[in-house]
XYZ file of C-alpha atoms in Angstrom:
733
model
C 98.752 116.269 -5.736
C 96.649 114.503 -8.234
C 99.523 114.528 -10.695
C 101.849 112.996 -8.132
C 99.389 110.227 -7.391
C 99.131 109.409 -11.036
C 102.808 109.485 -11.907
C 104.665 108.391 -8.732
C 102.155 106.807 -6.367
C 104.748 104.696 -4.449
C 106.299 107.918 -3.078
C 103.126 108.918 -1.235
C 103.334 108.226 2.495
C 99.581 108.285 3.170
C 98.151 104.986 1.786
C 98.931 101.872 3.864
C 99.865 99.708 0.906
C 102.624 102.148 -0.124
C 104.651 101.004 2.897
C 104.522 97.457 1.590
C 105.773 98.611 -1.760
C 108.479 100.737 -0.237
C 109.922 98.257 2.270
C 109.228 94.924 0.562
C 108.537 95.195 -3.132
C 111.160 97.839 -3.906
C 114.051 95.953 -2.160
C 113.088 92.764 -3.962
C 113.120 94.605 -7.287
C 116.499 96.121 -6.501
C 117.874 92.724 -5.491
C 116.603 91.325 -8.751
C 118.347 94.074 -10.673
C 121.525 93.476 -8.687
C 121.353 89.729 -9.325
C 120.860 90.396 -13.021
C 123.925 92.628 -13.088
C 125.986 90.059 -11.221
C 124.808 87.432 -13.667
C 125.872 89.579 -16.587
C 129.297 90.155 -15.035
C 129.643 86.469 -14.264
C 128.615 85.451 -17.758
C 130.827 88.114 -19.259
C 133.925 87.336 -17.203
C 133.982 83.630 -16.451
C 132.555 82.547 -19.782
C 134.990 84.725 -21.686
C 137.796 83.309 -19.538
C 136.495 79.792 -20.218
C 136.987 80.422 -23.944
C 140.735 80.900 -23.361
C 141.229 77.322 -22.104
C 142.401 74.655 -24.538
C 139.791 71.929 -24.702
C 142.365 69.764 -26.430
C 143.646 69.086 -22.910
C 140.739 66.702 -22.419
C 142.582 64.290 -24.695
C 145.982 64.766 -23.057
C 147.494 62.390 -20.487
C 149.062 64.181 -17.483
C 152.833 64.057 -17.029
C 154.352 61.423 -14.792
C 155.310 62.065 -11.164
C 159.074 62.161 -10.556
C 160.764 61.100 -7.320
C 164.080 62.395 -5.941
C 166.306 61.616 -2.979
C 167.175 64.149 -0.281
C 169.992 65.597 -2.406
C 167.899 65.975 -5.554
C 169.205 62.806 -7.194
C 166.469 61.062 -9.244
C 165.123 57.821 -7.792
C 162.597 57.141 -10.545
C 158.970 57.890 -11.273
C 155.763 56.708 -9.715
C 153.814 54.619 -12.190
C 150.124 55.241 -11.952
C 150.504 58.955 -11.299
C 150.128 60.526 -14.699
C 150.339 57.646 -17.149
C 148.880 54.459 -15.688
C 145.683 54.500 -17.723
C 144.253 52.890 -20.846
C 141.743 54.957 -22.815
C 138.565 53.151 -23.901
C 135.381 54.323 -25.577
C 132.249 54.648 -23.482
C 130.685 51.868 -25.548
C 133.485 49.561 -24.314
C 132.498 50.083 -20.673
C 130.052 47.832 -18.850
C 126.525 49.323 -18.744
C 126.431 48.217 -15.105
C 129.243 50.607 -14.247
C 127.790 53.477 -16.297
C 124.393 53.103 -14.620
C 126.003 52.903 -11.176
C 128.176 55.936 -11.888
C 125.213 58.069 -12.931
C 123.176 56.952 -9.915
C 126.056 57.791 -7.586
C 127.405 61.003 -9.098
C 124.875 62.614 -11.451
C 121.459 61.005 -11.923
C 120.247 63.870 -14.195
C 123.370 63.872 -16.360
C 121.447 63.534 -19.629
C 118.911 66.206 -18.633
C 121.034 69.227 -17.622
C 123.364 71.525 -19.505
C 126.408 71.104 -17.294
C 124.842 72.500 -14.113
C 122.031 70.685 -12.332
C 120.114 73.602 -10.819
C 117.586 71.223 -9.300
C 120.468 69.392 -7.622
C 121.891 72.707 -6.409
C 118.582 73.581 -4.747
C 118.284 70.120 -3.231
C 121.830 70.238 -1.830
C 121.268 73.744 -0.436
C 118.118 72.606 1.356
C 119.870 69.567 2.865
C 122.825 71.660 3.982
C 120.451 74.203 5.560
C 118.638 71.473 7.485
C 121.828 69.816 8.716
C 123.480 73.114 9.628
C 126.689 72.206 7.791
C 127.990 71.693 4.269
C 127.282 67.995 3.767
C 125.951 67.969 0.220
C 127.651 69.163 -2.940
C 126.097 69.683 -6.347
C 128.943 69.017 -8.759
C 127.842 67.313 -11.936
C 130.025 64.885 -13.865
C 130.752 67.677 -16.345
C 131.855 70.003 -13.540
C 134.068 67.285 -12.035
C 135.653 66.709 -15.427
C 136.427 70.426 -15.715
C 137.959 70.475 -12.246
C 140.117 67.399 -12.831
C 141.255 68.391 -16.310
C 142.344 71.966 -15.610
C 143.402 71.550 -11.992
C 140.778 73.874 -10.510
C 141.657 72.984 -6.920
C 141.148 76.195 -4.917
C 138.177 76.073 -2.555
C 136.858 79.514 -3.557
C 133.693 80.946 -5.083
C 135.561 82.196 -8.151
C 136.932 78.701 -8.765
C 133.426 77.263 -8.533
C 132.059 79.848 -10.949
C 134.893 79.128 -13.380
C 134.133 75.422 -13.093
C 130.483 76.055 -13.910
C 131.373 78.215 -16.927
C 133.730 75.594 -18.316
C 131.187 72.830 -17.729
C 128.629 74.779 -19.772
C 131.195 75.370 -22.504
C 131.901 71.627 -22.679
C 128.188 70.884 -22.939
C 128.058 73.134 -26.021
C 131.172 71.680 -27.643
C 130.778 67.969 -26.833
C 128.094 65.320 -26.802
C 127.008 63.751 -23.532
C 128.683 60.452 -24.405
C 131.942 62.251 -25.204
C 131.868 64.000 -21.836
C 131.127 60.745 -20.064
C 133.922 58.994 -21.970
C 136.493 61.629 -21.015
C 135.371 61.421 -17.400
C 135.592 57.637 -16.974
C 139.037 57.586 -18.612
C 140.422 60.346 -16.357
C 138.936 59.732 -12.902
C 141.121 58.261 -10.124
C 140.093 54.955 -8.527
C 142.780 54.610 -5.841
C 145.903 52.399 -5.631
C 147.457 54.351 -8.501
C 144.748 53.284 -10.966
C 143.410 55.928 -13.348
C 140.524 55.413 -15.705
C 137.908 52.682 -15.700
C 139.877 50.214 -17.829
C 142.970 50.293 -15.609
C 140.824 50.135 -12.468
C 138.880 47.143 -13.763
C 142.054 45.308 -14.737
C 143.873 46.363 -11.575
C 141.211 45.361 -9.081
C 139.228 42.610 -10.798
C 141.580 41.304 -13.533
C 139.050 41.835 -16.331
C 138.266 44.432 -19.036
C 135.925 47.284 -18.131
C 133.318 45.879 -20.489
C 132.988 42.716 -18.371
C 132.340 44.344 -14.979
C 129.423 42.819 -13.107
C 126.760 44.895 -11.366
C 128.487 44.346 -8.001
C 131.923 45.302 -9.336
C 130.596 48.292 -11.261
C 128.765 49.612 -8.206
C 131.889 49.175 -6.078
C 134.058 51.152 -8.494
C 131.438 53.874 -8.795
C 131.224 54.058 -5.021
C 134.921 54.564 -4.304
C 135.361 57.603 -6.586
C 134.550 60.039 -3.769
C 137.235 58.571 -1.505
C 139.596 56.492 -3.644
C 142.526 56.472 -1.211
C 140.589 55.103 1.759
C 137.642 53.321 0.151
C 139.364 51.220 -2.490
C 139.130 47.433 -1.973
C 142.898 46.931 -1.730
C 143.035 49.322 1.217
C 139.733 48.490 2.906
C 137.468 45.860 1.356
C 134.834 46.232 4.088
C 134.419 49.960 3.361
C 134.360 49.295 -0.378
C 131.469 46.877 0.162
C 129.590 49.468 2.225
C 129.762 52.111 -0.526
C 128.893 49.469 -3.125
C 125.694 48.713 -1.216
C 124.912 52.433 -0.988
C 125.186 52.721 -4.762
C 122.975 49.675 -5.290
C 120.341 51.176 -2.990
C 120.471 54.439 -4.958
C 120.002 52.496 -8.209
C 116.917 50.788 -6.775
C 115.461 54.147 -5.708
C 116.093 55.544 -9.200
C 114.427 52.406 -10.620
C 117.533 51.509 -12.603
C 117.599 47.983 -11.159
C 115.182 45.874 -9.129
C 115.609 45.010 -5.457
C 116.208 41.385 -6.453
C 119.091 42.411 -8.722
C 120.539 44.558 -5.958
C 120.344 41.726 -3.445
C 122.079 39.335 -5.853
C 124.850 41.900 -6.360
C 125.313 42.289 -2.600
C 125.806 38.546 -2.222
C 128.298 38.245 -5.084
C 131.755 37.116 -3.955
C 134.372 39.818 -4.562
C 137.445 38.382 -6.307
C 140.380 40.791 -6.201
C 143.806 40.665 -7.779
C 146.172 38.712 -5.433
C 148.429 40.869 -3.237
C 151.598 39.684 -4.916
C 150.404 40.938 -8.312
C 149.407 44.458 -7.277
C 152.523 46.154 -8.620
C 152.644 49.790 -9.559
C 156.344 50.625 -9.269
C 159.783 49.083 -9.418
C 161.135 49.420 -5.881
C 160.081 49.326 -2.255
C 160.667 53.068 -1.887
C 158.682 54.022 -4.991
C 155.861 51.644 -4.108
C 155.577 53.164 -0.635
C 155.551 56.684 -2.056
C 152.905 55.599 -4.532
C 150.762 54.328 -1.647
C 151.353 57.318 0.655
C 150.604 60.050 -1.896
C 146.944 59.117 -1.813
C 146.917 59.924 1.910
C 148.698 63.258 1.541
C 147.108 64.817 -1.551
C 143.677 65.241 -3.064
C 142.689 63.028 -6.002
C 142.684 66.185 -8.156
C 146.329 66.916 -7.285
C 147.359 63.351 -8.009
C 145.292 63.174 -11.166
C 146.927 66.321 -12.540
C 150.272 64.472 -12.640
C 153.579 66.242 -13.145
C 154.383 66.144 -9.426
C 157.893 66.420 -8.016
C 158.332 64.324 -4.861
C 161.401 64.946 -2.701
C 162.025 62.064 -0.323
C 164.179 61.658 2.776
C 166.097 58.760 1.186
C 169.851 59.032 0.756
C 170.550 57.328 -2.584
C 174.109 56.269 -1.708
C 173.062 54.691 1.586
C 170.068 53.040 -0.071
C 172.306 51.535 -2.746
C 174.764 50.249 -0.134
C 171.920 48.661 1.838
C 170.389 46.928 -1.192
C 173.708 45.556 -2.400
C 174.930 44.703 1.093
C 171.789 42.765 2.020
C 171.607 40.654 -1.115
C 175.368 40.199 -1.386
C 175.814 39.043 2.195
C 172.826 36.694 2.105
C 174.077 35.242 -1.169
C 177.353 34.401 0.599
C 175.397 32.769 3.427
C 173.391 30.694 0.926
C 176.579 29.459 -0.698
C 177.960 28.026 2.514
C 178.183 24.214 2.513
C 175.097 22.622 3.992
C 172.902 25.722 3.961
C 169.436 24.166 4.473
C 167.231 26.385 2.287
C 166.815 27.119 -1.433
C 169.060 29.806 -2.849
C 167.656 32.945 -4.397
C 169.358 31.915 -7.636
C 167.171 28.783 -7.605
C 163.886 30.657 -7.080
C 160.714 29.473 -8.750
C 157.840 31.652 -10.000
C 155.004 31.798 -7.520
C 153.350 33.993 -4.931
C 155.070 37.364 -5.284
C 154.302 38.325 -1.699
C 156.285 35.381 -0.269
C 159.563 33.659 -1.083
C 161.177 30.390 0.003
C 164.717 31.778 0.191
C 166.230 33.736 3.088
C 165.056 37.346 3.138
C 165.925 40.540 4.941
C 165.004 44.155 5.603
C 166.990 47.321 6.336
C 165.862 50.641 7.817
C 167.947 53.736 8.579
C 166.552 56.791 10.366
C 167.826 60.267 11.128
C 167.961 60.434 14.929
C 166.786 64.029 15.225
C 164.027 64.193 12.618
C 162.757 60.647 12.011
C 163.561 61.015 8.294
C 163.934 57.610 6.613
C 167.372 57.493 4.956
C 167.167 53.828 3.918
C 164.243 51.477 3.419
C 164.858 48.048 1.909
C 161.876 45.708 2.099
C 163.517 42.592 0.679
C 166.214 41.286 -1.631
C 164.416 42.038 -4.903
C 161.174 43.954 -5.394
C 160.455 42.307 -8.742
C 160.473 38.889 -7.054
C 158.507 39.907 -3.958
C 156.714 43.211 -3.459
C 156.012 42.509 0.226
C 157.715 45.302 2.168
C 159.274 43.560 5.152
C 160.671 46.819 6.512
C 157.159 48.156 7.078
C 154.915 45.118 7.258
C 156.831 42.048 8.482
C 155.999 41.408 12.141
C 158.690 39.224 13.686
C 159.869 38.428 17.190
C 162.488 40.962 18.208
C 164.297 38.764 20.748
C 167.273 40.226 22.572
C 167.076 43.540 20.710
C 164.385 44.436 23.247
C 166.681 44.016 26.249
C 168.073 47.594 26.199
C 164.582 48.889 26.927
C 164.202 46.556 29.914
C 167.450 47.891 31.387
C 166.418 51.450 30.546
C 163.238 51.143 32.598
C 165.170 49.686 35.550
C 167.685 52.542 35.391
C 164.914 55.110 35.032
C 163.059 53.860 38.117
C 166.175 54.123 40.245
C 166.208 50.468 41.225
C 169.378 49.565 39.373
C 172.822 50.921 38.500
C 175.158 49.533 35.808
C 177.567 48.114 38.426
C 174.919 46.599 40.712
C 175.268 42.852 41.163
C 172.646 40.745 39.385
C 172.733 36.968 39.423
C 173.235 35.081 36.188
C 172.145 31.803 37.767
C 169.062 29.865 36.612
C 165.647 31.393 37.214
C 162.318 29.543 37.367
C 158.747 30.741 36.860
C 155.598 28.677 37.476
C 153.841 28.366 34.113
C 150.547 26.690 35.046
C 149.601 23.018 34.829
C 152.672 22.190 36.859
C 155.031 23.505 34.161
C 157.954 25.841 34.808
C 159.488 28.479 32.525
C 163.242 28.522 33.008
C 165.054 30.481 30.272
C 168.660 29.583 29.644
C 171.596 31.513 28.238
C 172.676 30.943 24.656
C 176.023 29.472 25.724
C 174.399 27.153 28.278
C 176.516 28.629 31.090
C 175.686 30.541 34.287
C 178.169 33.050 35.661
C 176.874 33.842 39.142
C 176.770 37.460 40.317
C 177.705 39.979 37.607
C 177.432 43.768 37.304
C 174.106 44.557 35.663
C 175.804 46.049 32.605
C 177.299 42.643 31.809
C 173.802 41.275 31.321
C 173.263 43.702 28.445
C 176.798 43.621 27.044
C 176.840 39.818 26.864
C 173.065 39.422 26.355
C 172.512 37.171 29.389
C 168.915 35.951 29.496
C 168.731 35.033 33.174
C 170.185 38.382 34.225
C 167.839 40.256 31.923
C 164.792 38.526 33.397
C 165.883 39.581 36.902
C 166.478 43.129 35.687
C 162.976 43.035 34.229
C 161.538 42.141 37.620
C 163.322 45.135 39.137
C 161.916 47.341 36.369
C 158.400 45.924 36.742
C 156.468 44.145 34.035
C 153.814 46.844 33.612
C 156.483 49.554 33.411
C 158.324 47.642 30.704
C 155.099 47.045 28.780
C 154.214 50.725 29.172
C 157.474 51.830 27.554
C 156.964 49.361 24.707
C 153.497 50.784 24.102
C 154.836 54.341 24.163
C 157.313 53.307 21.475
C 154.440 51.796 19.429
C 155.994 48.336 19.457
C 152.704 46.449 19.259
C 150.978 44.008 21.572
C 153.267 43.072 24.467
C 152.552 39.859 26.421
C 151.556 40.255 30.055
C 154.261 37.787 30.965
C 157.975 37.776 31.895
C 158.724 36.419 28.401
C 158.389 40.063 27.339
C 161.751 40.796 28.949
C 163.410 38.594 26.321
C 161.522 40.092 23.369
C 159.052 37.230 22.882
C 156.656 39.376 20.867
C 156.400 40.642 17.312
C 157.173 44.033 15.843
C 158.359 45.442 12.513
C 161.888 46.508 11.531
C 160.671 50.097 11.075
C 159.119 50.225 14.544
C 162.100 48.632 16.278
C 164.556 50.940 14.530
C 162.418 53.936 15.487
C 162.442 52.770 19.111
C 166.257 52.601 19.104
C 166.461 56.084 17.600
C 164.683 57.283 20.763
C 167.740 56.241 22.769
C 170.028 57.892 20.228
C 167.922 61.055 20.044
C 167.854 61.935 23.715
C 164.529 60.365 24.677
C 162.128 61.751 22.070
C 160.436 59.269 19.760
C 160.234 60.901 16.329
C 157.714 59.519 13.856
C 159.456 58.079 10.766
C 158.547 59.793 7.501
C 159.543 59.232 3.883
C 158.204 62.181 1.895
C 159.841 65.538 2.583
C 157.988 67.710 0.088
C 155.636 67.489 -2.897
C 155.377 70.168 -5.571
C 153.107 70.404 -8.593
C 154.179 71.262 -12.119
C 154.001 74.997 -11.376
C 156.320 74.682 -8.366
C 153.532 75.126 -5.824
C 154.210 73.188 -2.611
C 151.309 70.815 -2.020
C 152.785 69.035 1.000
C 155.709 69.579 3.333
C 156.657 67.249 6.173
C 156.565 68.343 9.795
C 158.750 66.596 12.357
C 156.575 64.981 15.035
C 158.256 64.068 18.306
C 156.849 62.605 21.520
C 158.991 62.760 24.682
C 159.275 59.258 26.139
C 162.460 59.010 28.235
C 164.857 61.230 30.132
C 168.005 62.169 28.241
C 170.177 60.984 31.132
C 168.660 57.490 31.073
C 169.108 57.252 27.298
C 172.748 58.197 27.670
C 173.303 55.610 30.415
C 171.839 52.762 28.346
C 173.646 53.950 25.214
C 176.948 54.045 27.085
C 176.559 50.348 27.927
C 175.548 49.595 24.324
C 178.819 51.198 23.257
C 180.592 48.495 25.233
C 178.474 45.925 23.362
C 180.290 47.064 20.226
C 183.749 47.082 21.811
C 183.701 43.822 23.715
C 180.243 42.275 23.586
C 177.989 40.600 21.045
C 178.492 43.392 18.507
C 182.280 43.443 18.593
C 182.626 41.834 15.152
C 181.762 45.254 13.686
C 185.290 46.310 14.617
C 186.860 43.396 12.774
C 184.767 44.380 9.740
C 186.439 47.782 9.716
C 183.806 49.954 11.385
C 185.800 51.696 14.111
C 183.916 54.940 14.829
C 181.922 55.459 18.057
C 178.715 53.425 17.796
C 176.148 51.668 19.942
C 174.027 48.594 19.249
C 172.558 45.236 20.137
C 172.227 41.849 18.479
C 169.060 39.791 18.572
C 168.456 36.106 17.894
C 165.126 34.410 18.547
C 164.416 30.802 19.532
C 165.591 28.160 17.078
C 167.449 30.851 15.106
C 164.286 31.938 13.286
C 165.067 35.670 13.323
C 168.426 37.415 13.288
C 168.663 41.128 14.127
C 171.154 43.869 14.588
C 170.036 47.370 15.523
C 172.517 50.103 16.317
C 173.218 53.799 16.052
C 175.703 56.598 16.026
C 174.969 60.086 17.291
C 173.277 60.857 13.924
C 171.838 57.695 12.333
C 170.066 54.563 13.598
C 169.983 51.437 11.409
C 168.121 48.186 11.904
C 168.675 44.947 9.969
C 166.462 41.858 10.090
C 167.188 38.501 8.425
C 164.863 35.498 8.278
C 162.504 33.435 6.146
C 159.024 34.638 5.167
C 157.557 31.451 6.609
C 159.385 31.384 9.948
C 161.860 28.541 10.259
C 165.396 27.994 11.512
C 167.651 29.986 9.203
C 170.751 27.944 9.973
C 172.491 26.420 12.946
C 174.062 29.144 15.088
C 172.480 31.781 12.882
C 173.084 34.658 15.281
C 172.351 38.294 14.586
C 176.074 39.007 14.752
C 176.620 36.571 11.877
C 173.648 37.241 9.627
C 172.591 40.856 10.223
C 175.533 42.808 11.616
C 177.707 42.698 8.441
C 174.885 44.359 6.476
C 174.566 46.983 9.212
C 178.274 47.746 8.882
C 177.944 48.289 5.114
C 175.109 50.776 5.613
C 176.810 52.666 8.439
C 180.028 52.982 6.449
C 177.951 54.483 3.641
C 176.383 56.876 6.160
C 179.850 58.158 7.057
C 180.525 58.936 3.399
C 177.061 60.438 2.898
C 177.619 63.249 5.382
C 176.750 61.627 8.705
C 180.160 61.362 10.438
C 179.925 59.685 13.825
C 181.219 61.239 17.027
C 180.913 59.906 20.559
C 177.610 60.748 22.231
C 178.265 63.511 24.750
C 177.457 62.864 28.393
C 174.759 65.083 29.927
C 175.969 68.384 31.365
C 174.942 67.395 34.872
C 177.156 64.317 35.036
C 179.411 63.949 38.079
C 181.477 61.145 39.563
C 179.885 59.116 42.357
C 180.906 56.021 44.331
C 178.260 53.304 44.563
C 177.763 49.976 46.302
C 177.627 46.923 44.068
C 175.276 45.093 46.397
C 172.417 47.572 46.696
C 173.195 50.293 44.160
C 173.093 53.013 46.822
C 175.703 55.679 47.532
C 178.740 53.905 48.994
C 179.418 54.022 52.731
C 182.074 52.396 54.933
C 180.479 48.929 54.933
C 179.484 48.933 51.224
C 180.234 45.837 49.185
C 183.014 46.387 46.601
C 182.360 50.104 46.038
C 183.057 51.464 42.559
C 183.042 54.910 41.008
C 181.437 56.070 37.776
C 180.262 59.245 36.078
C 176.502 59.538 36.538
C 174.039 62.348 35.669
C 172.849 64.004 38.892
C 169.177 63.249 38.228
C 170.058 59.519 38.286
C 171.954 59.583 41.567
C 170.331 57.185 44.034
C 168.358 58.924 46.763
C 169.485 56.431 49.378
C 172.859 55.625 50.862
C 174.132 52.110 51.410
C 173.263 50.907 54.921
C 176.186 48.492 54.958
C 176.336 44.760 54.311
C 177.154 41.696 56.297
C 175.033 38.837 57.542
C 171.831 39.890 55.798
C 173.603 40.258 52.490
C 175.255 36.897 53.088
C 171.777 35.412 53.436
C 170.776 36.957 50.127
C 173.855 35.917 48.182
C 175.131 32.760 49.881
C 176.764 30.540 47.312
C 179.811 28.365 46.751
C 183.167 30.028 46.345
C 184.710 29.615 42.985
C 185.909 31.427 39.968
C 183.013 32.997 38.013
C 185.140 34.388 35.251
C 185.994 38.062 35.271
C 183.635 38.797 38.153
C 183.306 36.711 41.332
C 179.952 35.981 42.900
C 178.866 36.545 46.477
C 180.550 36.265 49.838
C 180.734 33.135 51.982
C 179.461 29.607 51.540
C 175.976 28.146 51.287
C 174.342 27.515 54.643
C 172.534 24.350 55.602
C 169.267 24.040 57.485
C 167.634 27.312 56.458
C 164.170 27.943 57.883
C 161.823 30.499 59.403
C 162.329 34.174 58.557
C 165.893 33.553 57.446
C 164.724 30.948 54.930
C 162.067 33.289 53.584
C 164.574 36.096 53.198
C 166.968 33.757 51.438
C 164.171 32.620 49.138
C 163.506 36.202 48.050
C 167.196 36.886 47.747
C 167.794 33.851 45.573
C 165.257 35.066 43.035
C 167.017 38.410 42.583
C 170.578 37.265 43.198
C 170.150 33.590 42.275
C 172.072 30.584 43.414
C 175.043 28.913 41.867
C 173.875 25.514 42.958
């Protein structure tokens, strides 16, 4: 017993302190041994693996990112992803930026050996207190390792490998060399890599001339370059700049007075028209979007393969068709604006010659097949397809009719008056929209109002639909801010060509609004898929209502405002609508087949009358025809849109839109989906209808208006009824 006490005392159960040794001390010792073994394995594996990496890669520039169309045809490369950098020595960089960078990313950079264990402990404590992973502990050396060798997986083994490689770099390189490699490789947003390119790109000066304010701003955006950079969001960039300045004051790098002066410094950025990174509207948009889809590490690695939704043949037809047609317009005698051939150098975001935009979408995916933002990207980088907000005019009318059809208050053959309409406008003024031809046709079937783009009829249809219902549909289609006024019925509000084309594709696609997208897939140099698009669709309208409106828009192409498409040789089944705003400032044509929807806008960057009688059918429709012909050849052959399965023939009354009875007014038959059949039958017409529609006899063109003559001496209830009736049905007087 004595021997056992001497040799192995911790095994004795009797003494009280042996329990402490057994249940506390011994486990701690074993954990220490285990930790030591893990450390040996870690050092032995990850450090040996770190020796196999080529540190020459620190000096290499990543490969460029290539862009392809939907069929694999090359569209070009994205400048700024892989090669848009200029290497400078750390002694050529402003000390303000270097100090701000260290304060923001690694304040103990010159004191650790690649891993800041004090920072690790501090981050762990903060994360423990907050209950979530808010703080990281990556040093500049570790970030450089991650960016250089593409260590992107969010795993423990990746982190350990990163640490091992950071320690290897600390052995092989000086601190200034590490810092130099880092500032030349890091991504600063907007396709700008490295401090020299970022300084020139944002502030138009060499990196060595950055002020304290500018240096702090660039240091601040590194953690979120896609969303924090000053081109994207100057307010956010200023917020992170101020955070960096505060950190520098705490670290006693600068004084509070210096920080305050930096906060007040006016930020002077490169003008929008000079912020070029690519050579086309498509490539520029891809360049901008990649930062939203991928991590900075993925982008920084370069060598990406981006497959887009663009069809190269359609895109080429749109670019040539837009510029070629507008050149012909410019060469007409008396054209009142400068020609593109006479352009002068100036603001690259704006031009003084007539411009245009083209968008084509796949109806059943939202894939962008064509995107042309202007006549020449090198002369103006402003993407009018995405960013130009212009009044849409009569192109909005199909949606007004759609709402009226959907609510059951209107049928295509229901009589609507084309006579003048008047709205009180305040201060004794009256809004009384006129028709483009200055004529009024009396009672017409509602479909005529859309086919011939009659303003007065469309306003009355809007009142049947209801202003809030029309505005609600416009909001659902993301068309922007819609006025709370009847002017909305005539498209007196602004939207973009992309948004308007997407809205039309909802009619073509059976009622689902599919979000437009440009990038189909992104792969890295090893073939790993980093991003793949997902079709996003929101149901907005019934399929039957979309078909009914589209059927009328087909007649627009055959005998209405879009009929010139036939004379231009486009004879396949198609559906569309022209649009011309007041004073001929904007000319539109938006139309679709069963597979593709295309929108064309023409106008001047600074809104002005394009030309006298500059209708959408003259200025925009010929370009639309060129694109749609190219779509046929590109594998999108048009066929007539099939009627819904539940369509049946029904006889309706023209006066009230109900199911026809014996006393119905001029009954007519049409094929109509069952879910759109009116729930009410016609109660018959006679004296009351005469009160509503009393007007002079006379020829009103193809359709005749009303029954009977105007009555004199109206008053009482009859006068009130006639007053209501005249608003809906109008008066030829």
